[in-house]
Each structure stands twice: as structure tokens, then as C-alpha cells.
Tab-separated table of N, CA and C and ligand atoms in Angstrom:
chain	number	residue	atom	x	y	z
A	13	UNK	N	121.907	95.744	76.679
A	13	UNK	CA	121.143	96.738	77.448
A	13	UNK	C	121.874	97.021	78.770
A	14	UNK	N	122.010	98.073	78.900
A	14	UNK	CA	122.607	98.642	80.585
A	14	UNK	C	122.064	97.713	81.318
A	15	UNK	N	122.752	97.081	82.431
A	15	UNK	CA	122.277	97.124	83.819
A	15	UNK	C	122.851	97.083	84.946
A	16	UNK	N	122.165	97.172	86.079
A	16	UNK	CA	122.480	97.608	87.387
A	16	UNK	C	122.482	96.695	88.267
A	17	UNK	N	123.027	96.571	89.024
A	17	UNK	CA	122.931	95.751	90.385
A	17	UNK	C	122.859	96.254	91.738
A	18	UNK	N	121.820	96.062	92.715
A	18	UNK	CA	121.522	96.677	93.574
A	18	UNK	C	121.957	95.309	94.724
A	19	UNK	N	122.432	96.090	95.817
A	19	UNK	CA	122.744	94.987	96.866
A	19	UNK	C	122.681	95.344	98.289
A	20	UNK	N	122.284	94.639	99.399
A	20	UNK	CA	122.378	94.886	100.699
A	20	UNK	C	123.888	94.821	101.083
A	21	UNK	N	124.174	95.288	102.145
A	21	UNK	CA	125.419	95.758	103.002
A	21	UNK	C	126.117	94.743	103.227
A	22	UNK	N	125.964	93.696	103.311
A	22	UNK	CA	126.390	92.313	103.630
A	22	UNK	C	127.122	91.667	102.113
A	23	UNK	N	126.294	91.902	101.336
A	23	UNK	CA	126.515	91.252	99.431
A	23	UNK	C	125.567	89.635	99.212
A	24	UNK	N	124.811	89.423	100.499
A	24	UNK	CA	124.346	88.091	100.005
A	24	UNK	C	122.813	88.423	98.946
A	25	UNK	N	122.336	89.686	99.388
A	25	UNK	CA	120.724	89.896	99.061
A	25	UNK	C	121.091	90.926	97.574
A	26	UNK	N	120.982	90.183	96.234
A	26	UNK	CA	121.232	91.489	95.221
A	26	UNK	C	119.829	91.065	94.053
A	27	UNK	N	120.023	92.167	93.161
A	27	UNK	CA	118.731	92.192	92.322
A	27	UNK	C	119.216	93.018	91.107
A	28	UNK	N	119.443	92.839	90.367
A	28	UNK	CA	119.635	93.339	88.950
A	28	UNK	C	119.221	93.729	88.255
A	29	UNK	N	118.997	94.350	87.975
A	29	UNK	CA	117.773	95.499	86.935
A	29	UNK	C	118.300	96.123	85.873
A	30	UNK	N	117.266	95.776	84.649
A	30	UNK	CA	117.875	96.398	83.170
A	30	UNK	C	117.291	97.314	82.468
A	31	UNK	N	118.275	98.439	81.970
A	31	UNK	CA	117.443	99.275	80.804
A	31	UNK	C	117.373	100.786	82.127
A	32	UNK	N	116.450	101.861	81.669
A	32	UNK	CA	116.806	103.296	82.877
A	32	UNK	C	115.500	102.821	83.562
A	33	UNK	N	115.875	103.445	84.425
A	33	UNK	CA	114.277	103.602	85.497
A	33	UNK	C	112.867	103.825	85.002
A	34	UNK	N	112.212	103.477	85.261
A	34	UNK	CA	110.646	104.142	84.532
A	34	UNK	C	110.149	105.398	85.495
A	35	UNK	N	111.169	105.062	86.698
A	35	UNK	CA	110.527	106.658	87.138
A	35	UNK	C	112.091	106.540	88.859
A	36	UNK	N	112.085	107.700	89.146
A	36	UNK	CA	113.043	107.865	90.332
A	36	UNK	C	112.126	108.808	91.451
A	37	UNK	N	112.008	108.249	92.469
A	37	UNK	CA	111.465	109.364	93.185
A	37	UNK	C	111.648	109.382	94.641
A	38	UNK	N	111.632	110.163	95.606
A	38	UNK	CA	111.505	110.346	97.222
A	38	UNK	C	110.313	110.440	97.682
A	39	UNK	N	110.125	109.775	99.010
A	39	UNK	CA	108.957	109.746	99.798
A	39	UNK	C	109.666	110.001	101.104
A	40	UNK	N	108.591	111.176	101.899
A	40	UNK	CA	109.011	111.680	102.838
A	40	UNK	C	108.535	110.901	104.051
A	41	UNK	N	107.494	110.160	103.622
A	41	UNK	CA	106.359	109.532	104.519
A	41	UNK	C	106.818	109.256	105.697
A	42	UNK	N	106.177	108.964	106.981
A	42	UNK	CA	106.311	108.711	108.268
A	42	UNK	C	107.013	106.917	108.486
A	43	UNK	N	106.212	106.225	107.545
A	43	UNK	CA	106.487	104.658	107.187
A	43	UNK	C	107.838	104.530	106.738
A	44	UNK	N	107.990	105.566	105.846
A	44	UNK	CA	109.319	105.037	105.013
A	44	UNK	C	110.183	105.741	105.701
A	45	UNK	N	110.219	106.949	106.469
A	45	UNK	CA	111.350	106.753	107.595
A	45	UNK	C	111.692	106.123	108.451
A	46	UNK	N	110.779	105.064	108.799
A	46	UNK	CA	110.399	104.201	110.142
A	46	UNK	C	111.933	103.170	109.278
A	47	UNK	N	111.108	102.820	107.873
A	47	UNK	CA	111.714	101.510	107.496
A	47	UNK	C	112.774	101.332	107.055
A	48	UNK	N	113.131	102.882	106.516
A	48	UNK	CA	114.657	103.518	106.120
A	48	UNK	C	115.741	103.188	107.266
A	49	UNK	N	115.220	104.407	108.423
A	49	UNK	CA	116.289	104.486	109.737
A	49	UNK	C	116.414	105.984	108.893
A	50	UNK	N	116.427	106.112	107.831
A	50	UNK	CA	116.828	107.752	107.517
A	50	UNK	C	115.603	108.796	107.490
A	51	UNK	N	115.341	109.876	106.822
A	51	UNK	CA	114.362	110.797	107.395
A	51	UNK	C	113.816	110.900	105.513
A	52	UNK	N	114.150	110.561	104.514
A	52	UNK	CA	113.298	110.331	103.585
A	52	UNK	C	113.838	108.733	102.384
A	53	UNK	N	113.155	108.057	101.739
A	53	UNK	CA	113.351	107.244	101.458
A	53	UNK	C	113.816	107.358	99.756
A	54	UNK	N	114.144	106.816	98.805
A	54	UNK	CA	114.854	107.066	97.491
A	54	UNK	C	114.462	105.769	97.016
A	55	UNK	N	114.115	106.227	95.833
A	55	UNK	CA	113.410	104.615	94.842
A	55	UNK	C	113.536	105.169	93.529
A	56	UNK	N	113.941	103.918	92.820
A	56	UNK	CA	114.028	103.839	91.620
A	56	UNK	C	113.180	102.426	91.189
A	57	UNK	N	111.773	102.917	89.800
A	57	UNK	CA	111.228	101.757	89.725
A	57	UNK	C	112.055	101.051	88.366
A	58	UNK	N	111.976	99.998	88.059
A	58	UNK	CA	112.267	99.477	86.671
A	58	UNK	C	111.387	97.916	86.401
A	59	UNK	N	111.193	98.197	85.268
A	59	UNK	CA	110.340	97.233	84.877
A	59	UNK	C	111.185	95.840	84.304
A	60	UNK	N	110.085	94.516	84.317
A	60	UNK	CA	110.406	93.178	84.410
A	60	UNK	C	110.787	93.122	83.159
A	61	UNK	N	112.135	92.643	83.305
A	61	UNK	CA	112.147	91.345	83.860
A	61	UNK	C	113.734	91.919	84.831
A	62	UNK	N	113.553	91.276	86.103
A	62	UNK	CA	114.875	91.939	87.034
A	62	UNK	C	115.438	90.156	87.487
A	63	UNK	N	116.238	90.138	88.318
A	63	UNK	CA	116.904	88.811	88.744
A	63	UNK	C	117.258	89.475	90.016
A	64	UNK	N	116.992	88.159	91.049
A	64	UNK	CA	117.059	88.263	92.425
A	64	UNK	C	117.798	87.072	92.583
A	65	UNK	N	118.919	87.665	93.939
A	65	UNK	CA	119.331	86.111	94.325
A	65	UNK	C	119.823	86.283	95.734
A	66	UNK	N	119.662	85.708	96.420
A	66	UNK	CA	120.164	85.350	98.164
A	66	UNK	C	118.707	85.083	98.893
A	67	UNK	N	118.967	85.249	99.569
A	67	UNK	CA	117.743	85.197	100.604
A	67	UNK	C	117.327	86.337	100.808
A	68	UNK	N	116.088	86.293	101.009
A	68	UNK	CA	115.455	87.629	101.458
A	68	UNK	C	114.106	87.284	102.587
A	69	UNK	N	113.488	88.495	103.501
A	69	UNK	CA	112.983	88.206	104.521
A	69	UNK	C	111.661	89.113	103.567
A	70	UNK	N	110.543	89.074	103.817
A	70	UNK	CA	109.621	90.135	103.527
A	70	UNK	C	109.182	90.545	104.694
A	71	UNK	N	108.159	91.482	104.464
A	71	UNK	CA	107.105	92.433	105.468
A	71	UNK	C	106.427	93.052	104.242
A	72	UNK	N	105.014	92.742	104.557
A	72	UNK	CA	104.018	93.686	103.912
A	72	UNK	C	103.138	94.384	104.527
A	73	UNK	N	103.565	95.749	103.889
A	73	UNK	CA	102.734	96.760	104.352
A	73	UNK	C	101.824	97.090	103.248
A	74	UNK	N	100.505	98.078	104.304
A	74	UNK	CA	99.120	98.601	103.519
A	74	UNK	C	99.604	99.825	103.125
A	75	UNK	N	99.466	100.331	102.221
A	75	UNK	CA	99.793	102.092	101.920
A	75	UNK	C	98.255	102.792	102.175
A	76	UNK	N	98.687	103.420	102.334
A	76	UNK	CA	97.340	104.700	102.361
A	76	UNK	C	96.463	104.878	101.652
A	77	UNK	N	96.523	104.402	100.457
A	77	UNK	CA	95.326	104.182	99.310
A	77	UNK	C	95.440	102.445	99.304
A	78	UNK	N	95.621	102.139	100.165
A	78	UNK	CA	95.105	100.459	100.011
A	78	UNK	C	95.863	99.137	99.730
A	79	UNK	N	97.057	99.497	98.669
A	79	UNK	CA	98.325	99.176	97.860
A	79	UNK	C	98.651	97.961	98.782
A	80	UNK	N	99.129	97.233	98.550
A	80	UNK	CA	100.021	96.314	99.706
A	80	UNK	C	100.991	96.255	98.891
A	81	UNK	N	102.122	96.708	99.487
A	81	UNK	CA	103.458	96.707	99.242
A	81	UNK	C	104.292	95.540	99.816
A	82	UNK	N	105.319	94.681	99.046
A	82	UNK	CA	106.194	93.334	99.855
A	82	UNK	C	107.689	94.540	99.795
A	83	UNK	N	107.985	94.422	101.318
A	83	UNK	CA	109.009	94.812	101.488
A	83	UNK	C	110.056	93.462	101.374
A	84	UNK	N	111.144	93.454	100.587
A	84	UNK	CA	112.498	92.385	101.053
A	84	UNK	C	113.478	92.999	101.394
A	85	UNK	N	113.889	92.508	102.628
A	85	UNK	CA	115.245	92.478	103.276
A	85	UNK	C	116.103	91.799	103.701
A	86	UNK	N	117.361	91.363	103.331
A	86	UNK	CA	118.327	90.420	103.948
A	86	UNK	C	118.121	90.430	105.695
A	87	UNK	N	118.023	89.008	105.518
A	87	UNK	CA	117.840	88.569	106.909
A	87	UNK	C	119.158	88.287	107.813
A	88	UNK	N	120.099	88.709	107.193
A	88	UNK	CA	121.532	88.892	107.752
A	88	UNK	C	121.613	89.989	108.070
A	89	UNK	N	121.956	90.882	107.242
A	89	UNK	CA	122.420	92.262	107.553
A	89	UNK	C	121.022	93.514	107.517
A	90	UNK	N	120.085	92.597	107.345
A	90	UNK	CA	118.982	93.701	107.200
A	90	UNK	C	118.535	94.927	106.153
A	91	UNK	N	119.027	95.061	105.899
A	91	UNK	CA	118.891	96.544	103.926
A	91	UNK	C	118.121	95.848	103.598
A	92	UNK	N	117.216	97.069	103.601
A	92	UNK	CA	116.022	96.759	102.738
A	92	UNK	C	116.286	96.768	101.091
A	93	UNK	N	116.477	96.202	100.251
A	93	UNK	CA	116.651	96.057	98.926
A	93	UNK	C	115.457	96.555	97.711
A	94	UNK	N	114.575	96.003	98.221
A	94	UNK	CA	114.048	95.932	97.010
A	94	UNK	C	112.407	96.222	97.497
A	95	UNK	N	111.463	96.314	96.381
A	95	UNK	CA	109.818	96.186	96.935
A	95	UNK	C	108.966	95.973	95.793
A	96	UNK	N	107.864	95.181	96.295
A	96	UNK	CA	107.161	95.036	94.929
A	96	UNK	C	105.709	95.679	95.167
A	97	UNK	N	104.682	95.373	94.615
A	97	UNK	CA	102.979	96.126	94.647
A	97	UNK	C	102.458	94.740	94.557
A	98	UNK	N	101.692	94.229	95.666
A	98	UNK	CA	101.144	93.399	94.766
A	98	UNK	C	99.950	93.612	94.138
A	99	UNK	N	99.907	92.359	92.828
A	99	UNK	CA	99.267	92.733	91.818
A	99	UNK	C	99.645	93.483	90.244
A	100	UNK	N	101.265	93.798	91.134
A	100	UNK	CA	101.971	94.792	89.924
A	100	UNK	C	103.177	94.218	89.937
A	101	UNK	N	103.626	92.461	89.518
A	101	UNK	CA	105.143	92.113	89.922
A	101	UNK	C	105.979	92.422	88.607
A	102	UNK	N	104.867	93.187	87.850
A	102	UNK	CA	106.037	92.934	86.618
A	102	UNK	C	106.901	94.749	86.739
A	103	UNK	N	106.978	94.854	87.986
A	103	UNK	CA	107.950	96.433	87.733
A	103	UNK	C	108.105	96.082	89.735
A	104	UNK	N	109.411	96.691	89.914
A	104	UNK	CA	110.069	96.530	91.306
A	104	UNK	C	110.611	98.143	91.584
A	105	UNK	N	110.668	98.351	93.217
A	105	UNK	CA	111.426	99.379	93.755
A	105	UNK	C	112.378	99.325	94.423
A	106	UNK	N	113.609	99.646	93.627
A	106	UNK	CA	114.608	99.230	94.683
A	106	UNK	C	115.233	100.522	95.223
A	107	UNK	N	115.848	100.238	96.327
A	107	UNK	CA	116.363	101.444	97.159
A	107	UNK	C	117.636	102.130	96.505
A	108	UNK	N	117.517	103.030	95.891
A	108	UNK	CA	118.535	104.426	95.257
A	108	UNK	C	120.277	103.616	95.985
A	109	UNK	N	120.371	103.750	97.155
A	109	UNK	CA	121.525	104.016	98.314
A	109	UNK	C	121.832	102.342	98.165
A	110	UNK	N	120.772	101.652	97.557
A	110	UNK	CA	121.446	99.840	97.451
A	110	UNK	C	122.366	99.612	96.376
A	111	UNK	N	122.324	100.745	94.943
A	111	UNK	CA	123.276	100.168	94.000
A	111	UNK	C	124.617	101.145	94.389
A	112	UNK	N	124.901	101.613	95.425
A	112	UNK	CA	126.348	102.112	96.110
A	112	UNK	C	126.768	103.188	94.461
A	113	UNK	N	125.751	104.106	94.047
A	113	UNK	CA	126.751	104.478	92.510
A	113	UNK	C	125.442	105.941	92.861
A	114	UNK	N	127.081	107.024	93.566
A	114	UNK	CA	126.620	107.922	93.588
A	114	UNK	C	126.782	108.854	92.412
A	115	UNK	N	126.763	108.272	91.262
A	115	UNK	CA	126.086	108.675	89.999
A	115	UNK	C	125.112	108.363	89.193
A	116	UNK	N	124.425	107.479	89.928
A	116	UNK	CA	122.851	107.331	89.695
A	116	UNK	C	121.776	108.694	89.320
A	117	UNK	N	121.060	108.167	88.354
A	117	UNK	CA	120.165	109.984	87.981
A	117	UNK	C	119.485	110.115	89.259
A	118	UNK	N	119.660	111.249	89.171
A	118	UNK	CA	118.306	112.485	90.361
A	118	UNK	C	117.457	111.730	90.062
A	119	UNK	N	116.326	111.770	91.742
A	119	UNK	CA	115.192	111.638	91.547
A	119	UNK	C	113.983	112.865	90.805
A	120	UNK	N	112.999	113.036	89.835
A	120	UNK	CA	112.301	113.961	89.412
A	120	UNK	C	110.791	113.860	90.311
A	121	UNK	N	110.385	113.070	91.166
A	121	UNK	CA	109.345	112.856	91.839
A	121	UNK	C	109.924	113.235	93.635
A	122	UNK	N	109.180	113.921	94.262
A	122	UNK	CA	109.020	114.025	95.614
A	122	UNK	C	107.623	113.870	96.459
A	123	UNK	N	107.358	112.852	96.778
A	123	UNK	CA	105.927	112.462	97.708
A	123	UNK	C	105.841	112.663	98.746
A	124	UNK	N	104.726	112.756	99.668
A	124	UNK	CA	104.123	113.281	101.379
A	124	UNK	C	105.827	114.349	101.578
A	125	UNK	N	105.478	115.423	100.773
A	125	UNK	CA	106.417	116.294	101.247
A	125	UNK	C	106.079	117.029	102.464
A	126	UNK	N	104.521	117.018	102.934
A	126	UNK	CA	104.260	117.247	104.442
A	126	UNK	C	104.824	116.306	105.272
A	127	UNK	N	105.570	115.412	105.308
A	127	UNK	CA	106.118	114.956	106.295
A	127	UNK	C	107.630	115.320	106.114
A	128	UNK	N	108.069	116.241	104.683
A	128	UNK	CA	109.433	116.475	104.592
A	128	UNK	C	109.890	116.904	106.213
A	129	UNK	N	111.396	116.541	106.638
A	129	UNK	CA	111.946	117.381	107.648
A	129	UNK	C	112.145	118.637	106.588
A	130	UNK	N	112.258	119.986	107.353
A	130	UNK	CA	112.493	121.027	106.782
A	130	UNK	C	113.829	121.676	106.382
A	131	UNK	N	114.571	120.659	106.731
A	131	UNK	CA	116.279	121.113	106.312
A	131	UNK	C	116.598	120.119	105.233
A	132	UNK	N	115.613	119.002	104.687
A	132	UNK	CA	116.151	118.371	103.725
A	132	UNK	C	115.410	119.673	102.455
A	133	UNK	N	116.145	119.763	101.472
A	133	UNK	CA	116.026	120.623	100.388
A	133	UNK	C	116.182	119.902	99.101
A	134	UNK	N	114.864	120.216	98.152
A	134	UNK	CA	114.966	119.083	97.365
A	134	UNK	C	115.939	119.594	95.870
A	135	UNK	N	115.619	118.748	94.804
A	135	UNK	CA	116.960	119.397	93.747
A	135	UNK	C	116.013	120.231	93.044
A	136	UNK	N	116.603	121.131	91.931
A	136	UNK	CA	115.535	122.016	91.401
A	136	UNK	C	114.369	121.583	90.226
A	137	UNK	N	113.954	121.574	90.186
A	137	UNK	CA	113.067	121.270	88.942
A	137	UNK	C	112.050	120.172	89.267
A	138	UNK	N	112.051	119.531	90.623
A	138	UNK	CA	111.518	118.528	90.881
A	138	UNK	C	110.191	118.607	91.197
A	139	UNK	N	109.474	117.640	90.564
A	139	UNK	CA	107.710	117.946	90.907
A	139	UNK	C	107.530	117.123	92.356
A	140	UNK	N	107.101	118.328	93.385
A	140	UNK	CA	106.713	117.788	94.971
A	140	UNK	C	105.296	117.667	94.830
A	141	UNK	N	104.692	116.593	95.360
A	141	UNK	CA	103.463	116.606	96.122
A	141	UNK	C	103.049	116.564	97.693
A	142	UNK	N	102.174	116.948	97.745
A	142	UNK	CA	101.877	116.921	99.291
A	142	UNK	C	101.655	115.872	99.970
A	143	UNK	N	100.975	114.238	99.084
A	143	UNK	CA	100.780	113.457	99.277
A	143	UNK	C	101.400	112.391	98.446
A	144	UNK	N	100.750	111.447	97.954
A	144	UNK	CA	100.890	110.609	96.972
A	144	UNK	C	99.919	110.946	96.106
A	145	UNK	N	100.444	111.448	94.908
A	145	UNK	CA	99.504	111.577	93.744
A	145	UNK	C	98.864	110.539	93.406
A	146	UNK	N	97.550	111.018	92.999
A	146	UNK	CA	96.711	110.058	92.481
A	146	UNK	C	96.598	109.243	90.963
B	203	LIG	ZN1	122.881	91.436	103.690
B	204	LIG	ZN1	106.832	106.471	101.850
């Protein structure tokens, strides 16, 4: 089965993921630019079973419908890597820009596109929401 390896900037924090995405998408949200440093965020989910190895730091955040999300990030170099739901560990989000392979598929999902900046332009065919779909 294909797989991927996603890694922080440093190479100690990586996570491996097998088989295609179950879904690719952008969030424009106010949070996930905060946690990015960039102005929209890129995720690819894939389902369990994945492999993690180095150290990692968490932070959990509440989402807007309630969700608690575990952020991990190398506590060296900081990249955020990876994220889980809890309650939902058997599928992970890892950051698009962590597996360095700018031939990774397009994202087909765009979320809180009201917080899009207005010069990012999305690809064609892509289903935007205004929020987070329900
Ligand atoms: Zn690192
Ligand atoms: Zn977001």
C-alpha cells in the first residue's frame, strides 16, 4: 500500500500514513492562521492505522462546534505535524506543507472561507463553505 511520511523542519517529529487521504481540505479560520503563522491552513485526513515517532508537544484546542482537537508539535523546531479529534483517534490530520511533496493531490474542501484573505484564490472545482459544514 502507498505511503507517506510527513515531518517537521527539524526531521525528529514524523508520522506516516498509508493508503490516499479520506479527504484534503483548507481552513481559512482565524485559529488556524494563528497556529499556521500562514493566512490559511492545508490538511490531509487519513485513516488508522498511521506511525508516529520523536517527540511531540500537544495543545488542545475547542473548535466551534465543541470538537477538541490535540494539536502535536515538535518541541524543537516547532511544525505543527499532525492533529487528532478526540474521541476520533482512529483517523489523523496532518499538515499538507509537512510531507515537503509538492505533488501531493489538491485539496477538494475549503472551510470559514469568510475569514478567506481575499487575494488567496482557491483551485477550480472546489466545494467552499462559509463555515464548517455540518
Ligand atoms: Zn522538529
Ligand atoms: Zn481552521
Amino acid at each position: 500500500m502507498l505511503s507517506r511520511t510527513a515531518s517537521c523542519a527539524c526531521g525528529q517529529l514524523r508520522i506516516e500514513v498509508n493508503g490516499e487521504p479520506r479527504g484534503i481540505g483548507l481552513c481559512h479560520c482565524l485559529a488556524c492562521q494563528q497556529r499556521t503563522g500562514s493566512v490559511f491552513a492545508a490538511l490531509a485526513s487519513f485513516a488508522a492505522p498511521f506511525r508516529i515517532t520523536g517527540m511531540a508537544t500537544d495543545y488542545v484546542r475547542t473548535g466551534d462546534q465543541g470538537a477538541r482537537f490535540r494539536f502535536r508539535f515538535c518541541p524543537i523546531c516547532a511544525t505543527t505535524v499532525f492533529h487528532t479529534e478526540e474521541g476520533e483517534e482512529g483517523r489523523v490530520s496532518v499538515a499538507v506543507g509537512a510531507f515537503a511533496d509538492p505533488a501531493f493531490p489538491a485539496p477538494t474542501v475549503s472551510v470559514y472561507d469568510c475569514r478567506r484573505h481575499p487575494w488567496v484564490t482557491l483551485p477550480p472545482g472546489i466545494a467552499a463553505f462559509d463555515k464548517d459544514p455540518p
